Coordinates of C-alpha atoms in Angstrom, one line a residue:
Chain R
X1 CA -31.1 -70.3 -247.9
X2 CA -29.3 -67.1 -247.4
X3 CA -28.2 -66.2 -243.3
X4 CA -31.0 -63.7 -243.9
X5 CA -33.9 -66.9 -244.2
X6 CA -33.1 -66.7 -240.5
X7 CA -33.3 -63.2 -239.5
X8 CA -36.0 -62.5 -236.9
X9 CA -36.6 -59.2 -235.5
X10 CA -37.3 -58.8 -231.8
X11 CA -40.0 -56.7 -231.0
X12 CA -37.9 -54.9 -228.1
X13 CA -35.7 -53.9 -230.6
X14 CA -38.0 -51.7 -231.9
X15 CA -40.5 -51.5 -228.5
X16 CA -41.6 -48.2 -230.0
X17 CA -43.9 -50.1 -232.7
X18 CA -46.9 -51.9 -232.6
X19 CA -47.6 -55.1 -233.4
X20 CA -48.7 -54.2 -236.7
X21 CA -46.3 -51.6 -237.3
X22 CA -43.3 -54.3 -236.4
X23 CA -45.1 -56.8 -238.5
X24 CA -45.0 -54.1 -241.2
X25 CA -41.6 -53.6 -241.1
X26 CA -40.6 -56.6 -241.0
X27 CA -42.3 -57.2 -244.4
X28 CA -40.9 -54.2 -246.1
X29 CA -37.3 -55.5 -245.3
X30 CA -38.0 -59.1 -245.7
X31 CA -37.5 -60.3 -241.9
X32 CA -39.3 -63.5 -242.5
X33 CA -39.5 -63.7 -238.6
X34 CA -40.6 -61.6 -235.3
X35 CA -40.3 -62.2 -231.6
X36 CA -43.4 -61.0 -230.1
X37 CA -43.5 -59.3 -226.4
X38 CA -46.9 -60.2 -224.5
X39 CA -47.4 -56.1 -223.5
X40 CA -47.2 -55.5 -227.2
X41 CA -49.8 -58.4 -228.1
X42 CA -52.0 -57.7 -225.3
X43 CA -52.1 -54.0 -226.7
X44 CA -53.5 -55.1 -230.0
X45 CA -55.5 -57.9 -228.5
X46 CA -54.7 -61.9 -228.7
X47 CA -56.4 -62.9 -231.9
X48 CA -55.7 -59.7 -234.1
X49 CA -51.8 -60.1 -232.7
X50 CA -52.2 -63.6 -234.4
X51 CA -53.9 -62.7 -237.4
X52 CA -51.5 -59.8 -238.3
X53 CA -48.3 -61.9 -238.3
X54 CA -49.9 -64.9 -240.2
X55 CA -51.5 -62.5 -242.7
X56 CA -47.9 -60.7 -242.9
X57 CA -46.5 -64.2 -243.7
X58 CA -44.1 -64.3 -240.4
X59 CA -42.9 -67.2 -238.4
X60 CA -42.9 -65.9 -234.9
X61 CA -39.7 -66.9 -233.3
X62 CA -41.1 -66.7 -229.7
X63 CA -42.9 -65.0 -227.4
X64 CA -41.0 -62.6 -224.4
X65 CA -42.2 -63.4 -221.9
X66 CA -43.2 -65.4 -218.9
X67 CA -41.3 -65.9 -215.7
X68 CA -40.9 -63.7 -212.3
X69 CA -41.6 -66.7 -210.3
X70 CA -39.6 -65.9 -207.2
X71 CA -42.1 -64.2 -204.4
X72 CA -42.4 -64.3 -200.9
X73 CA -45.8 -64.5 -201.0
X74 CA -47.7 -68.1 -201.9
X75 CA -50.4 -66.1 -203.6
X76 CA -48.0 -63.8 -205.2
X77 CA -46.5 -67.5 -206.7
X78 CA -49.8 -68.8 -207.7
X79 CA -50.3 -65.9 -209.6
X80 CA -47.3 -66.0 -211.2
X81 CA -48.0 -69.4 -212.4
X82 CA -51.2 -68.3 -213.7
X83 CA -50.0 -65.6 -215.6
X84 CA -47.2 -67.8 -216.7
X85 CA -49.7 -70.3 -217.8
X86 CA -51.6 -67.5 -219.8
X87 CA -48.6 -66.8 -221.5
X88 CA -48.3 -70.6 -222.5
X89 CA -51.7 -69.9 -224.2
X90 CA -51.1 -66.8 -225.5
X91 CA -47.8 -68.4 -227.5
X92 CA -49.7 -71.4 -228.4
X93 CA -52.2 -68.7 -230.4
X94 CA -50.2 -67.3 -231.9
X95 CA -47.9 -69.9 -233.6
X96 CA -44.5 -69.6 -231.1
X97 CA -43.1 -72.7 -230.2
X98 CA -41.4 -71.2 -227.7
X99 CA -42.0 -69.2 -224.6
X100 CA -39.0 -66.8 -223.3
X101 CA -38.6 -67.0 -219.6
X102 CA -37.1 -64.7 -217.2
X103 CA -37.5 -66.4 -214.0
X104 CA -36.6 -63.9 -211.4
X105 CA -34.2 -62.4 -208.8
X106 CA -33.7 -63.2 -204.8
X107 CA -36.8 -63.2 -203.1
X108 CA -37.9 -60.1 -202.2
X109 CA -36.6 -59.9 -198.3
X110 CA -34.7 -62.8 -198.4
X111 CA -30.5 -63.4 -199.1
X112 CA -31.1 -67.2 -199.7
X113 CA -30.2 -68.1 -203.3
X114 CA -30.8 -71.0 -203.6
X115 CA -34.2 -70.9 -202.6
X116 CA -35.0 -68.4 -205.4
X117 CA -33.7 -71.4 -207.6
X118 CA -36.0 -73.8 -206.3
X119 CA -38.6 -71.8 -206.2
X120 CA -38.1 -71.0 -210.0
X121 CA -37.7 -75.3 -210.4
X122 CA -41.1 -75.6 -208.8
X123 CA -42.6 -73.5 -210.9
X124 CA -41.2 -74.8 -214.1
X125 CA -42.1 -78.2 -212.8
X126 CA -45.7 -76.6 -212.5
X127 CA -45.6 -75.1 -215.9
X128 CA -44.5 -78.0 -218.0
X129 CA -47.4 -79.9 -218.2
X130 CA -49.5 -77.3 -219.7
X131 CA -46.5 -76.1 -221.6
X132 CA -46.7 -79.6 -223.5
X133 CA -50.0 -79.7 -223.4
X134 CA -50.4 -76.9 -225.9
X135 CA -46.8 -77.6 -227.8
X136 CA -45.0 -74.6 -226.7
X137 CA -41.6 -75.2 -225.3
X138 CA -40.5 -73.1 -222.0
X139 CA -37.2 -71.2 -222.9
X140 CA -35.0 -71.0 -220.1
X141 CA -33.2 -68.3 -220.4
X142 CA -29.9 -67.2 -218.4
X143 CA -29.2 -63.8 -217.8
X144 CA -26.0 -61.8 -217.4
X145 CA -24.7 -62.4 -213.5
X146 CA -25.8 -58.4 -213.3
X147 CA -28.9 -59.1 -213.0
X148 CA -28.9 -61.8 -210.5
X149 CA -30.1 -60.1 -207.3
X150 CA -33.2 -58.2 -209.4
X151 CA -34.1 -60.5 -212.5
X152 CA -32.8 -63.6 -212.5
X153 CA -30.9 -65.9 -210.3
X154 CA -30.2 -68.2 -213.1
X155 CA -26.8 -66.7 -214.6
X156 CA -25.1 -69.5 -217.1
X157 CA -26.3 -71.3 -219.7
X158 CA -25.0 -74.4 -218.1
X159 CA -27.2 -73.7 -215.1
X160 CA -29.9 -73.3 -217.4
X161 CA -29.5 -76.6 -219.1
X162 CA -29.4 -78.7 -215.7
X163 CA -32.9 -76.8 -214.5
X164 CA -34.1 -78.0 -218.3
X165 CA -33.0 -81.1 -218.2
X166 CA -35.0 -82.2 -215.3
X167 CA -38.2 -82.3 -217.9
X168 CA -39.3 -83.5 -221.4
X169 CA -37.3 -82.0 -224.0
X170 CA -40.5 -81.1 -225.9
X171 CA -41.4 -79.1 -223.0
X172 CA -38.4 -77.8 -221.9
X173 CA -35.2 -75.9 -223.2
X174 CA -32.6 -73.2 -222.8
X175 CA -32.3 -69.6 -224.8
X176 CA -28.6 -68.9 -225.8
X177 CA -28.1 -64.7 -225.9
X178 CA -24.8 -63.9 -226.6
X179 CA -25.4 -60.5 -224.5
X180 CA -25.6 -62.8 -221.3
X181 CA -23.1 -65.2 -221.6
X182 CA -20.6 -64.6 -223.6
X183 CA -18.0 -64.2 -221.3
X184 CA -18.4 -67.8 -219.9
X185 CA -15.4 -69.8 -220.2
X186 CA -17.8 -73.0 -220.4
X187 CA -20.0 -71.4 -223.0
X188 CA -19.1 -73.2 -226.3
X189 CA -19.3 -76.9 -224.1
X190 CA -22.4 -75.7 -222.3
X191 CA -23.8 -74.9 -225.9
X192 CA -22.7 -78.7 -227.3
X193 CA -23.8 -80.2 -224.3
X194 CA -27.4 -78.1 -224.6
X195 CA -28.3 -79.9 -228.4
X196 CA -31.5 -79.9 -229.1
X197 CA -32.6 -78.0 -225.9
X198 CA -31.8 -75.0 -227.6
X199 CA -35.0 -73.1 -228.4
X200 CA -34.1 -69.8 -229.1
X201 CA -30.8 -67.9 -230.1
X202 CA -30.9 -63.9 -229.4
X203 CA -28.0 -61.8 -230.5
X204 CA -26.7 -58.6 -229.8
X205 CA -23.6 -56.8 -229.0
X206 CA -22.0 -55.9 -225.1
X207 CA -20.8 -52.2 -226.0
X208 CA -19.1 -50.2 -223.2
X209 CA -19.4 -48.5 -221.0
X210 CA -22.8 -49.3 -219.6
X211 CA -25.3 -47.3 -219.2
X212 CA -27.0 -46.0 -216.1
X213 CA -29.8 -48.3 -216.8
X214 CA -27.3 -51.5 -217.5
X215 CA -30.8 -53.2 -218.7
X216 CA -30.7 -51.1 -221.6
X217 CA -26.4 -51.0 -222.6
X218 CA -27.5 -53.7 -225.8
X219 CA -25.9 -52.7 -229.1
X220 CA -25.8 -53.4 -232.8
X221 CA -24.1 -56.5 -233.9
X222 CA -20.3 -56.0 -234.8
X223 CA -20.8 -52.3 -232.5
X224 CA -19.4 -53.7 -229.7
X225 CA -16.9 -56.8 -228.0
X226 CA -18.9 -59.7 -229.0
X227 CA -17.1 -63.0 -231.3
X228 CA -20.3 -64.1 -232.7
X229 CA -19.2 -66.5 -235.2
X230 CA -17.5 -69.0 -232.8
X231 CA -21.0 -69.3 -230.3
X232 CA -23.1 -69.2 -233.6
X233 CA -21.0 -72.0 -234.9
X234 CA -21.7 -74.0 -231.8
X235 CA -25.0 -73.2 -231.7
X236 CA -25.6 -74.8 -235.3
X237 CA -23.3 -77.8 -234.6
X238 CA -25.7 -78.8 -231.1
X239 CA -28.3 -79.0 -234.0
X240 CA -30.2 -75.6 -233.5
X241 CA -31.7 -74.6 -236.9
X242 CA -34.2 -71.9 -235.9
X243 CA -34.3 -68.4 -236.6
X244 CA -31.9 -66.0 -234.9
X245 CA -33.7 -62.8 -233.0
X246 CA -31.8 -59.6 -233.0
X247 CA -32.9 -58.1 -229.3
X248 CA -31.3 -55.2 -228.6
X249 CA -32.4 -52.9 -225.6
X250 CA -31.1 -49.8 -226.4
X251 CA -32.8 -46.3 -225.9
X252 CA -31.0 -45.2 -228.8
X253 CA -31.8 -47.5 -230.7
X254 CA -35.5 -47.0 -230.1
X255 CA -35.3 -43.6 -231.0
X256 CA -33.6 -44.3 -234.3
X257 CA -36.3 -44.4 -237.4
X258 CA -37.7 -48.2 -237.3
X259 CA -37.1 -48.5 -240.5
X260 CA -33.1 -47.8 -240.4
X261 CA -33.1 -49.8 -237.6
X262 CA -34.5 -52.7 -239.5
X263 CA -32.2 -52.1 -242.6
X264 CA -29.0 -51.9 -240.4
X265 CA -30.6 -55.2 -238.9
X266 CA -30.2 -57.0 -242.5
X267 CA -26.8 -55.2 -242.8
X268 CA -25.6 -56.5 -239.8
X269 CA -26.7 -59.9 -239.8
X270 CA -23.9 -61.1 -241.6
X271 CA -21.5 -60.6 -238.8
X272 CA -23.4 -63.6 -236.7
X273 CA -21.8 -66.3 -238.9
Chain H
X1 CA -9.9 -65.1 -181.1
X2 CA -12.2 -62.9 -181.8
X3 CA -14.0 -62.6 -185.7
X4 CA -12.3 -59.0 -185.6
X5 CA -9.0 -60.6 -185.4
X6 CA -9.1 -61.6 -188.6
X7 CA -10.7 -58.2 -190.4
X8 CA -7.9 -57.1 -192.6
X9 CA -9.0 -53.3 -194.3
X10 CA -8.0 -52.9 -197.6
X11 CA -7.0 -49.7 -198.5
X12 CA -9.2 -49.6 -201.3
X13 CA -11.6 -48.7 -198.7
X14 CA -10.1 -45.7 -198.0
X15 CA -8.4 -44.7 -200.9
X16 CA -8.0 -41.2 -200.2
X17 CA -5.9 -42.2 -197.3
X18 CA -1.8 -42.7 -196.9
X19 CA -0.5 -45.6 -196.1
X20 CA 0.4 -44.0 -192.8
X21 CA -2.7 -42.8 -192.4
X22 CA -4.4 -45.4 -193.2
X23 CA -2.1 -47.9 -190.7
X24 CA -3.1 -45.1 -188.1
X25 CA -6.8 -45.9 -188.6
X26 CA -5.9 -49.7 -188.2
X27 CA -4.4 -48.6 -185.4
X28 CA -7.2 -46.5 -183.5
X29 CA -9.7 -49.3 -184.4
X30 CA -8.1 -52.4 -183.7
X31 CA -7.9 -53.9 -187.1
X32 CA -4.6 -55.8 -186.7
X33 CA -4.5 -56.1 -190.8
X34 CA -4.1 -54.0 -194.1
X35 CA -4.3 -54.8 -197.2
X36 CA -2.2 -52.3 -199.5
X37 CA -2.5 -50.9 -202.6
X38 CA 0.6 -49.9 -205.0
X39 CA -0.1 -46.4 -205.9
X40 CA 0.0 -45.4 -202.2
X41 CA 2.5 -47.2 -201.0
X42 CA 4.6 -45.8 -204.3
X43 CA 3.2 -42.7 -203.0
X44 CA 4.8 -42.9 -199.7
X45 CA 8.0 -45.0 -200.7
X46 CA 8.6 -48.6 -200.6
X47 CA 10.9 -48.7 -197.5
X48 CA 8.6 -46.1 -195.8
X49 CA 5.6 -47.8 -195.9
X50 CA 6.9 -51.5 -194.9
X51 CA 8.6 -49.5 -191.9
X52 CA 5.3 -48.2 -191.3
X53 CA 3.0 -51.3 -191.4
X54 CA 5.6 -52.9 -189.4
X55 CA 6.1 -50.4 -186.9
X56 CA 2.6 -50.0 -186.5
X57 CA 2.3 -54.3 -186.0
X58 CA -0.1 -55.0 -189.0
X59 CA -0.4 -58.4 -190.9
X60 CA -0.3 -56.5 -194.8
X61 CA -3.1 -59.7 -195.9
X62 CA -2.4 -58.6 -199.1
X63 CA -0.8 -56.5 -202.1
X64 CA -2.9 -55.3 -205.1
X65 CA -2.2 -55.3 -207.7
X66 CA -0.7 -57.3 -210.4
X67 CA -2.0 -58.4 -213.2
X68 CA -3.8 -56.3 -216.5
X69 CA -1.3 -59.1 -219.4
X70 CA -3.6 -58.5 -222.4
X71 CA -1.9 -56.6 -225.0
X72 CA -1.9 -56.0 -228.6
X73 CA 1.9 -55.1 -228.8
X74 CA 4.8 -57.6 -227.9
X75 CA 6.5 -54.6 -226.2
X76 CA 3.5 -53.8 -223.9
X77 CA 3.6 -57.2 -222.9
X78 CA 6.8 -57.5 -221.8
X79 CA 6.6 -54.1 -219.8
X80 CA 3.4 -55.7 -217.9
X81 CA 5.4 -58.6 -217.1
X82 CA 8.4 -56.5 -215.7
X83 CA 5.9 -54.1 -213.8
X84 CA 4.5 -57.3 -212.3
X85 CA 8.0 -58.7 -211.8
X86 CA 8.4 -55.3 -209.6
X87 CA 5.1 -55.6 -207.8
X88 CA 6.2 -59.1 -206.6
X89 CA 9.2 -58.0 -204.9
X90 CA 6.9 -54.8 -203.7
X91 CA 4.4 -57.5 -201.7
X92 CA 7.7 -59.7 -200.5
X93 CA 8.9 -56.1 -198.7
X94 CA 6.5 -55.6 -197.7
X95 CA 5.4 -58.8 -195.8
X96 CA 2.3 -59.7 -197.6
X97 CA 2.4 -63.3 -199.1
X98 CA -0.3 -62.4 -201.6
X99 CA -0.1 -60.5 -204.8
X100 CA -3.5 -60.2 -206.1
X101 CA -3.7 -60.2 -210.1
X102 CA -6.6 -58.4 -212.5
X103 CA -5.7 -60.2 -215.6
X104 CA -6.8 -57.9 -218.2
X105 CA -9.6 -58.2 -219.9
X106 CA -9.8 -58.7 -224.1
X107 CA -6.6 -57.6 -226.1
X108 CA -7.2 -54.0 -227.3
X109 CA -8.6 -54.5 -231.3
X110 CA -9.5 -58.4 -231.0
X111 CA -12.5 -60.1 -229.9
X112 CA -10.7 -63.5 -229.1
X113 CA -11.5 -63.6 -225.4
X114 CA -9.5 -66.9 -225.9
X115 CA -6.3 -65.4 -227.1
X116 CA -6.3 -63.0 -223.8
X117 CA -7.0 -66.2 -221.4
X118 CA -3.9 -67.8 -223.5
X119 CA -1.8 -64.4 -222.8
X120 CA -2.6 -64.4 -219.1
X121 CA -1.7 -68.3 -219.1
X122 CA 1.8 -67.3 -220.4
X123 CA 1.8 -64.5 -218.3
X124 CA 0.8 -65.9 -215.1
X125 CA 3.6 -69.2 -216.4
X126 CA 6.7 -66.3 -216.7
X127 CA 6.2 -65.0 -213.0
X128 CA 5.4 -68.1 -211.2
X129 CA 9.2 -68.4 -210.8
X130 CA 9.3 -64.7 -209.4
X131 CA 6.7 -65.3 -207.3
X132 CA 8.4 -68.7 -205.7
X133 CA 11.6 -66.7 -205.5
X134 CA 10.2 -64.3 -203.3
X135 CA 7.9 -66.5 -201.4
X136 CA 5.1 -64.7 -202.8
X137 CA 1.5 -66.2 -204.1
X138 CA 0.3 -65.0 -207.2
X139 CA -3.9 -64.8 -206.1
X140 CA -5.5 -65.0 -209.5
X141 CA -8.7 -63.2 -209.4
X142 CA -11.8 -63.7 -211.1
X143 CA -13.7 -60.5 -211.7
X144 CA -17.3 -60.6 -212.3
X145 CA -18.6 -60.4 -215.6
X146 CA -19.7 -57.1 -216.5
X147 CA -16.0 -56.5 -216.2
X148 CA -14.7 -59.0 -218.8
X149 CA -14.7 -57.0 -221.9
X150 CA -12.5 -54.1 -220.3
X151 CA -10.8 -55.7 -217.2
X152 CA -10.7 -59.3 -216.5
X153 CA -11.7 -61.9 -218.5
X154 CA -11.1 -65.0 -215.8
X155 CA -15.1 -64.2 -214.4
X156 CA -15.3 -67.6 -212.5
X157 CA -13.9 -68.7 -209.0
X158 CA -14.0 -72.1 -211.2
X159 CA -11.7 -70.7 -214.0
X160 CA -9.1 -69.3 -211.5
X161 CA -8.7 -72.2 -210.5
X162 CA -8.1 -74.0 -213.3
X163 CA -5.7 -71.6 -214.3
X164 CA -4.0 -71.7 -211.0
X165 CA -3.8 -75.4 -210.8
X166 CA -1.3 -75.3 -213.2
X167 CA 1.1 -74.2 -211.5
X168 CA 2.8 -75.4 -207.9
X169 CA 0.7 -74.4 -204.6
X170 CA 3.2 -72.4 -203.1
X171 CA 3.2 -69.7 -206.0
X172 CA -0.4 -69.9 -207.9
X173 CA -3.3 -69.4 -206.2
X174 CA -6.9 -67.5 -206.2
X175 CA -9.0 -64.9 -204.2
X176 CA -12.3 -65.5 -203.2
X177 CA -13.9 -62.0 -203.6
X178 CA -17.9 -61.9 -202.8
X179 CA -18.9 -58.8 -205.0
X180 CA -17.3 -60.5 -208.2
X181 CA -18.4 -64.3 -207.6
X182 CA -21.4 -64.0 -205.3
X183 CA -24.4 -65.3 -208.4
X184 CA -22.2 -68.3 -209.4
X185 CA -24.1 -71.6 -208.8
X186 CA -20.8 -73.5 -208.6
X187 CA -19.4 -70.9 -206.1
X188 CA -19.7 -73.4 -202.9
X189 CA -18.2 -76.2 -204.9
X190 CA -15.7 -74.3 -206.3
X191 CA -14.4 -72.6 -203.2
X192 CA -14.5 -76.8 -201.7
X193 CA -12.5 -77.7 -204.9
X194 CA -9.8 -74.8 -204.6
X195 CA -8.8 -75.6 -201.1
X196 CA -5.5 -74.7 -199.7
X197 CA -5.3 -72.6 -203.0
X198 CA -7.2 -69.8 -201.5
X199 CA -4.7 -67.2 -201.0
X200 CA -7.1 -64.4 -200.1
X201 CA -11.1 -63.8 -199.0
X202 CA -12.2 -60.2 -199.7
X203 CA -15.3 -59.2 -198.6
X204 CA -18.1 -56.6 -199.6
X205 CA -21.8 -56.2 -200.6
X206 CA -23.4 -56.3 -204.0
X207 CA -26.1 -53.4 -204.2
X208 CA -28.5 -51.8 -206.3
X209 CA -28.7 -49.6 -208.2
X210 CA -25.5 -50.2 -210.1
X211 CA -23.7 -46.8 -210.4
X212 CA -23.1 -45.2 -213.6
X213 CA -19.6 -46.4 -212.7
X214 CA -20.0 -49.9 -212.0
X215 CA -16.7 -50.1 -210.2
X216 CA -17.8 -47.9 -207.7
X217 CA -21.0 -50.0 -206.6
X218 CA -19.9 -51.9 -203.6
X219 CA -21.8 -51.6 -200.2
X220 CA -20.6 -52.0 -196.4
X221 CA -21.5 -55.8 -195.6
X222 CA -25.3 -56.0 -195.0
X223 CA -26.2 -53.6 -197.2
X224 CA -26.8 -55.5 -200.2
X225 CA -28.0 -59.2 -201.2
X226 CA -24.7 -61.4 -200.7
X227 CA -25.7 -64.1 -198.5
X228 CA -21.7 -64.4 -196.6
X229 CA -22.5 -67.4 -193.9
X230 CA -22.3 -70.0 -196.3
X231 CA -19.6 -68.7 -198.7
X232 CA -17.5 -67.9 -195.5
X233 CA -18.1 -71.2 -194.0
X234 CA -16.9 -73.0 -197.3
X235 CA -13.8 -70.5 -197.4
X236 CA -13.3 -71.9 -193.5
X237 CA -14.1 -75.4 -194.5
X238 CA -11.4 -75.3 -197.9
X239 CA -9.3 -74.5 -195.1
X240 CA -8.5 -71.1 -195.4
X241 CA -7.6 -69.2 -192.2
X242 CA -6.0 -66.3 -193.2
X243 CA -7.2 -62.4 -193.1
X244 CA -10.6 -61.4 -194.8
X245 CA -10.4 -58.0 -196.1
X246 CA -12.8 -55.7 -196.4
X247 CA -12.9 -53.9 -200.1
X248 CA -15.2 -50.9 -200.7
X249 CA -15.0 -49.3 -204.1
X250 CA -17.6 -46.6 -203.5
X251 CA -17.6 -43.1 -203.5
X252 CA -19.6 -42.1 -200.9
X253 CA -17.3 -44.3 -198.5
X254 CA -14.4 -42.5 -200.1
X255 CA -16.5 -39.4 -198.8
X256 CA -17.2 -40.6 -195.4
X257 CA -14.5 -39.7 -192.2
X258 CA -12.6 -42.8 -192.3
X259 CA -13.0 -43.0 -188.6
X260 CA -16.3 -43.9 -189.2
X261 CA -15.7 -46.1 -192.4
X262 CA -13.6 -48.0 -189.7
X263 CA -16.1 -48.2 -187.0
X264 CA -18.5 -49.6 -189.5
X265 CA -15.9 -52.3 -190.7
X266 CA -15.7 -53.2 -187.1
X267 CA -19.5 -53.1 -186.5
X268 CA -20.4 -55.1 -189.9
X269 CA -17.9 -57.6 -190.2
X270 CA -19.6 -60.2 -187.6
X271 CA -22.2 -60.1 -190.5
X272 CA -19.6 -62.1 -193.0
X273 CA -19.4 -65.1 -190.5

């Protein structure tokens, strides 16, 4: 199979678009795969979301995303874990084996770290019954330190792994994104150590300078300081065989025509291995 | 003694300040350390400004900074080394036992974040002689993250340590700074494991937004989300005794009467303990 058998296109790399549309543009440049976000899917309804992608012949790499589990407020937590548990559903209908999650920052009002990590370890622990029940794995997913105090208190993929590895492995596993952590020294032995927890690989590029909005400073592969082929390497010797999303948050990117997004997407690709 | 007798400022702080100006302030407020910065005390002549800190009866906690080894060309190399050879008879003039390093973060045209972690090895390896001659400690920095592209590419307290571990005690050691390492999950365990390699605590608050110049977006303590109690009490328990300086990069401190910058050292730092 050629690298670009494993392409699969994000949807926030073109949030623009539909779930049609990104379905659509997908086939016209022979992405065999999309990762779906729930806003998108709720916009064009569960079922038709599902229907589109099977009819368009796509495997859908995963589903972004559940999480936000840290709140000060019990009955802000239990709704969390509903929604969270929605989500679940919502990737079990449409054919992702994997769920994306971003678990949260500090607790709002509170300095205590560590509590927002056992907060977000309850809630997995919560989640990964139903999780197995309908054969979706949770993707635990580290982000960039950056984001610590306002998205997510889990920062390395090796913190990722020990929260994952406190459950079935067919329940739960660990995203690798290059944008997060490649600047770990322990990445490439966190990645060997992770084996089949892997669930999901997203790349993109870390371009400087940042932007105001450092949620949004993604860029194309090869555009910025990124060594993909070394992680990627890794990534395929811990045993991970899945597609490979392209998620790039990038206003400029959004604004770029979908479709020479997509193409530079293919063209790009290459530069992973 | 009191907490404030160990509140060091470091003229980053105040960086539109002197050396003697900013001595003054330490001075006036009763903060019996400084922690200097090159260009000013360049500025103001080496001589001149240890006469001045001494006159005045300050501890100079530390100097910054060395450091910044990853280079493309052989030449550029060598002229970082001798500029750090320089800055490590700068901090033994000038009393201060520390010389803290920014490493440098990926060699200008490569991607190898490996090859500039081998050059800072051999870098760090050439002046740990110079350092031991002068009775200086090289404090080997990690910077967080979102630096490690364009400034530092040691981002854990863990790594700087490694790193310093090989080389003797008395000339290789690492700074615990709260902005950069505040997220790490290994941070209290690290900080245990480093010990009497702690060469210098520097203190200030992670807040958001990030500024569009993410160097500039460090709070007074308490304004942000670092939790200090427990990472002080692990500096305490590792055994470290020394000065904690206070380091504000932010321009609206930079704005602020430094009289009242001062004050509000004074008035926040019981907050780190």
């Amino acid at each position: 199979m050629s690298v670009l058998g494993r392409l699969s296109l994000n949807q926030a790399t073109v949030r623009p678009l539909s779930v049609a549309d990104a379905a659509a543009l997908c086939v016209r440049h022979e992405i065999p795969a999309i990762g779906l976000w729930r806003e998108q899917v709720a916009d064009a309804g569960l079922d038709a979301a599902a229907k589109t992608v099977r009819s368009a012949g796509l495997r859908v790499s995963s589903l972004c995303r559940g999480g936000f589990f840290t709140h000060a407020d019990a009955g802000a937590r239990r709704a969390a874990i509903a929604d969270n548990k929605a989500a679940i559903a919502e990737a079990s209908a449409l054919g992702a084996g994997t769920l994306v999650l971003v678990s949260g920052g500090l607790v709002p009002g509170s300095r205590d770290i560590g509590l927002a990590r056992r907060m977000i370890a309850d809630a997995i622990g919560e989640l990964v019954p139903v999780a197995h029940a309908h054969g979706v794995r949770l993707g635990i997913e580290a982000l960039h330190p950056m984001f610590a105090a306002d998205r997510c208190v889990i920062t390395r993929l090796g913190e990722a792994l020990d929260l994952a590895l406190e459950f079935p492995a067919d329940a739960a596993g660990v995203v690798v994104d290059t944008y997060h952590l490649w600047w770990d020294a322990a990445l490439l032995a966190d990645i060997a150590r992770a084996g089949e927890r892997i669930v999901s690989y997203q790349v993109c590029d870390w371009i400087l300078p940042l932007p105001a909005d450092t949620l949004l400073g993604r860029g194309h592969v090869g555009d910025g300081h990124i060594d993909f082929p070394p992680i990627t390497a890794a990534v395929a010797a811990a045993g991970y065989t899945g597609d490979i999303e392209v998620e790039i948050f990038n206003e400029t990117v959004w604004s770029a025509p979908p479709d020479e997004t997509a193409a530079r997407l293919r063209a790009t690709f290459p530069g992973v291995f």
